[in-house]
Tab-separated table of C-alpha atoms in Angstrom:
chain	number	residue	atom	x	y	z
A	25	MET	CA	5.668	31.566	-179.935
A	26	SER	CA	6.246	27.869	-179.359
A	27	LYS	CA	6.092	26.089	-176.002
A	28	ARG	CA	9.861	25.727	-176.118
A	29	TRP	CA	10.249	29.472	-176.476
A	30	MET	CA	7.664	30.232	-173.802
A	31	THR	CA	9.525	27.956	-171.404
A	32	ALA	CA	12.733	29.785	-172.271
A	33	VAL	CA	11.002	33.102	-171.733
A	34	ALA	CA	9.669	31.967	-168.362
A	35	ILE	CA	13.139	30.950	-167.314
A	36	GLY	CA	14.977	33.822	-168.965
A	37	VAL	CA	12.635	36.751	-168.383
A	38	GLY	CA	11.080	35.543	-165.167
A	39	VAL	CA	14.472	34.918	-163.677
A	40	GLY	CA	16.361	37.664	-165.467
A	41	VAL	CA	13.916	40.450	-164.754
A	42	ALA	CA	12.381	39.393	-161.469
A	43	VAL	CA	14.247	36.572	-159.799
A	44	VAL	CA	17.782	37.705	-160.504
A	45	ALA	CA	16.826	41.106	-159.190
A	46	LEU	CA	15.441	39.394	-156.136
A	47	ARG	CA	18.560	37.327	-155.673
A	48	GLY	CA	20.647	40.409	-154.898
A	49	ARG	CA	20.849	38.858	-151.478
A	50	THR	CA	22.202	39.853	-148.162
A	51	GLY	CA	24.624	37.878	-146.087
A	52	GLY	CA	24.876	37.803	-142.309
A	53	GLU	CA	22.607	39.521	-139.828
A	54	ARG	CA	23.651	43.088	-140.564
A	55	PRO	CA	25.472	43.297	-143.917
A	56	ASP	CA	27.776	46.258	-144.448
A	57	ARG	CA	25.949	47.250	-147.620
A	58	TRP	CA	22.730	47.915	-145.694
A	59	GLU	CA	24.578	50.147	-143.244
A	60	LYS	CA	26.201	51.939	-146.171
A	61	MET	CA	22.775	52.384	-147.767
A	62	ARG	CA	21.379	53.767	-144.522
A	63	ARG	CA	24.225	56.296	-144.315
A	64	PHE	CA	23.756	57.170	-147.988
A	65	MET	CA	20.066	57.875	-147.369
A	66	GLU	CA	20.950	60.207	-144.502
A	67	GLU	CA	23.307	62.145	-146.797
A	68	MET	CA	21.181	61.981	-149.962
A	69	PRO	CA	20.736	65.377	-151.662
A	70	GLU	CA	17.252	66.834	-151.961
A	71	ASP	CA	17.408	67.001	-155.763
A	72	PHE	CA	17.494	63.189	-156.053
A	73	PRO	CA	16.250	61.346	-158.240
A	74	PRO	CA	18.564	61.582	-161.230
A	75	ARG	CA	18.035	60.568	-164.827
A	76	VAL	CA	20.801	58.556	-166.441
A	77	MET	CA	21.006	59.010	-170.215
A	78	PHE	CA	22.835	56.739	-172.676
A	79	ASP	CA	23.280	58.221	-176.147
A	80	ASN	CA	24.432	55.214	-178.179
A	81	LEU	CA	27.194	54.600	-175.678
A	82	SER	CA	29.479	51.904	-177.100
A	83	ALA	CA	32.548	49.905	-176.202
A	84	THR	CA	34.688	47.632	-178.372
A	85	ASP	CA	36.961	44.756	-177.456
A	86	SER	CA	38.242	41.587	-179.111
A	87	SER	CA	34.769	40.011	-179.014
A	88	GLY	CA	33.083	42.899	-180.807
A	89	THR	CA	31.145	46.070	-180.051
A	90	SER	CA	28.457	46.539	-177.418
A	91	SER	CA	26.192	49.556	-177.165
A	92	ILE	CA	23.391	50.968	-175.040
A	93	ASP	CA	20.888	53.681	-175.864
A	94	GLY	CA	18.053	55.179	-173.812
A	95	THR	CA	17.344	56.564	-170.353
A	96	LEU	CA	16.963	55.280	-166.801
A	97	ASP	CA	14.990	57.169	-164.155
A	98	LEU	CA	16.030	56.417	-160.577
A	99	ASP	CA	14.228	57.183	-157.334
A	100	LEU	CA	15.374	56.449	-153.798
A	101	SER	CA	13.505	57.518	-150.684
A	102	THR	CA	12.921	56.731	-147.020
A	103	LEU	CA	10.889	58.160	-144.175
A	104	ASP	CA	12.823	56.630	-141.300
A	105	ASN	CA	16.119	55.231	-142.690
A	106	VAL	CA	14.786	51.758	-141.890
A	107	VAL	CA	12.523	51.054	-144.869
A	108	ILE	CA	14.120	52.214	-148.113
A	109	ASP	CA	12.110	52.457	-151.332
A	110	LEU	CA	13.881	52.204	-154.679
A	111	SER	CA	12.513	52.427	-158.203
A	112	VAL	CA	14.168	52.117	-161.615
A	113	GLY	CA	12.206	52.892	-164.750
A	114	THR	CA	12.622	53.527	-168.445
A	115	ALA	CA	10.421	54.424	-171.372
A	116	SER	CA	12.921	52.655	-173.627
A	117	LEU	CA	16.408	51.248	-173.147
A	118	THR	CA	18.176	49.199	-175.821
A	119	ALA	CA	21.361	47.158	-175.472
A	120	GLN	CA	23.145	45.469	-178.373
A	121	ASP	CA	25.953	42.953	-178.200
A	122	SER	CA	27.357	40.484	-180.742
A	123	GLY	CA	24.387	40.911	-183.043
A	124	ILE	CA	21.840	40.449	-180.248
A	125	SER	CA	19.509	43.334	-179.452
A	126	VAL	CA	17.425	43.621	-176.275
A	127	THR	CA	15.019	46.466	-175.514
A	128	LEU	CA	13.173	47.203	-172.287
A	129	SER	CA	10.189	49.511	-172.675
A	130	ASP	CA	7.555	50.886	-170.305
A	131	TYR	CA	9.640	49.245	-167.599
A	132	LEU	CA	9.359	49.851	-163.863
A	133	LEU	CA	11.163	47.986	-161.102
A	134	THR	CA	10.223	48.858	-157.510
A	135	GLN	CA	11.946	47.519	-154.426
A	136	SER	CA	11.262	48.067	-150.736
A	137	ILE	CA	14.054	47.122	-148.339
A	138	ASN	CA	13.757	46.889	-144.566
A	139	VAL	CA	17.323	47.177	-143.313
A	140	SER	CA	16.301	45.958	-139.833
A	141	THR	CA	14.439	42.768	-140.781
A	142	LEU	CA	16.300	42.275	-144.107
A	143	GLU	CA	12.967	41.819	-145.897
A	144	GLN	CA	12.815	42.840	-149.551
A	145	ARG	CA	9.657	43.289	-151.619
A	146	ILE	CA	10.141	43.600	-155.368
A	147	SER	CA	7.894	44.184	-158.365
A	148	ALA	CA	8.776	44.482	-162.074
A	149	ASP	CA	6.571	45.315	-165.061
A	150	GLY	CA	7.261	46.151	-168.687
A	151	THR	CA	7.912	44.833	-172.181
A	152	LEU	CA	10.989	42.974	-173.362
A	153	THR	CA	11.848	42.862	-177.057
A	154	SER	CA	14.727	40.648	-178.132
A	155	THR	CA	16.126	39.180	-181.310
A	156	GLU	CA	16.466	35.916	-179.346
A	157	LEU	CA	12.804	35.769	-178.274
A	158	GLU	CA	11.088	36.015	-181.663
A	159	GLY	CA	9.571	39.404	-180.866
A	160	SER	CA	8.218	40.966	-177.668
A	161	VAL	CA	6.863	39.688	-174.382
A	162	ASP	CA	5.067	41.574	-171.638
A	163	PHE	CA	5.745	40.829	-167.988
A	164	GLU	CA	3.589	41.894	-165.082
A	165	THR	CA	4.046	41.259	-161.376
A	166	LEU	CA	0.756	39.983	-159.975
A	167	GLN	CA	2.110	39.489	-156.457
A	168	GLU	CA	5.178	41.149	-154.999
A	169	PHE	CA	8.222	38.932	-154.686
A	170	VAL	CA	9.383	38.641	-151.080
A	171	VAL	CA	12.881	37.726	-149.923
A	172	PHE	CA	14.010	37.350	-146.328
A	173	GLY	CA	17.711	37.731	-145.607
A	174	ASP	CA	19.843	35.426	-147.731
A	175	ASP	CA	17.028	32.965	-148.467
A	176	ASN	CA	15.319	32.318	-151.813
A	177	PRO	CA	12.144	34.279	-152.605
A	178	SER	CA	9.266	32.825	-150.613
A	179	LEU	CA	6.347	34.628	-152.292
A	180	GLY	CA	5.667	36.183	-155.661
A	181	GLN	CA	3.924	35.760	-158.981
A	182	MET	CA	4.584	37.103	-162.474
A	183	LEU	CA	2.646	36.764	-165.732
A	184	ILE	CA	4.722	36.662	-168.923
A	185	SER	CA	2.815	36.804	-172.212
A	186	ASP	CA	2.783	37.669	-175.879
A	187	ALA	CA	-0.101	37.753	-178.355
A	188	ASN	CA	-0.206	33.960	-178.672
A	189	SER	CA	0.823	32.395	-175.359
A	190	SER	CA	1.654	32.998	-171.719
A	191	VAL	CA	3.516	31.651	-168.706
A	192	LEU	CA	2.491	32.237	-165.098
A	193	VAL	CA	5.538	32.111	-162.818
A	194	SER	CA	4.506	31.392	-159.209
A	195	VAL	CA	6.796	31.081	-156.206
A	196	LEU	CA	5.497	28.127	-154.201
A	197	ASP	CA	7.931	28.601	-151.319
A	198	ASN	CA	11.606	29.237	-150.739
A	199	MET	CA	12.396	25.859	-152.300
A	200	SER	CA	10.393	25.703	-155.536
A	201	VAL	CA	8.739	27.623	-158.383
A	202	GLN	CA	5.787	26.650	-160.578
A	203	LEU	CA	5.499	27.503	-164.297
A	204	ASP	CA	1.980	27.312	-165.789
A	205	ILE	CA	2.215	27.420	-169.592
A	206	ASP	CA	-0.625	28.360	-171.955
A	207	VAL	CA	0.766	27.689	-175.434
A	208	ASP	CA	-2.123	29.144	-177.461
A	209	ALA	CA	-3.557	31.935	-175.260
A	210	ASP	CA	-6.933	30.230	-174.913
A	211	GLY	CA	-6.967	30.637	-171.138
A	212	THR	CA	-6.239	26.949	-170.507
A	213	ILE	CA	-3.016	25.781	-168.879
A	214	ASP	CA	-1.424	23.238	-171.227
A	215	GLN	CA	1.557	22.300	-169.085
A	216	THR	CA	2.656	22.831	-165.486
A	217	ILE	CA	6.309	22.552	-164.514
A	218	VAL	CA	7.572	22.664	-160.924
A	219	VAL	CA	11.287	23.252	-160.444
A	220	THR	CA	13.531	23.987	-157.497
A	221	TRP	CA	15.373	27.274	-157.220
A	222	THR	CA	18.614	25.398	-157.852
A	223	GLU	CA	17.228	23.953	-161.099
A	224	LEU	CA	15.876	27.338	-162.137
A	225	ASP	CA	19.213	28.997	-161.468
A	226	ARG	CA	20.986	26.295	-163.475
A	227	LYS	CA	18.633	26.708	-166.464
A	228	SER	CA	18.930	30.478	-166.452
A	229	THR	CA	22.717	30.460	-166.770
């Protein structure tokens, strides 16, 4: 995988899998959605978690046909209705759209939400295979991503790699992110890029 592709992977996967998940932000001191989540937890049935299954589910419109196939395992729990733990996992989930295929495998996203302090801690691990990424990349959270309220993530680190190269995505603070790129998997950083969250958001869209 070339440096250009590894940079794209760092921006696309690192943001798409970890950062975008992290940026499901709150607004205000006590957002309604947290209160709704708290009430949902109080009323949650004992037989939770569910498994969501997609058996080549497809939809067609003027732009073409999209489909999804695989399973999602969901878990939601709390001991005190203050800290809520959420996990989403899949052994394999494939989505296809306009000739582009993306598969998540051995994937696990965990999120801990404190509805009093509005602190979120998020981790994501798995393998992404895409026709746009020249094969597969593995991503592993080395340090939980931390978000306070409606701010940018202030902590977190993720390693994204394939057989030939890697990118270490490190949150420096709530203003900037560092990308350390190893283009030939020899353990040496060949290029370091520091970008702001605004720049990272712009490149990921």
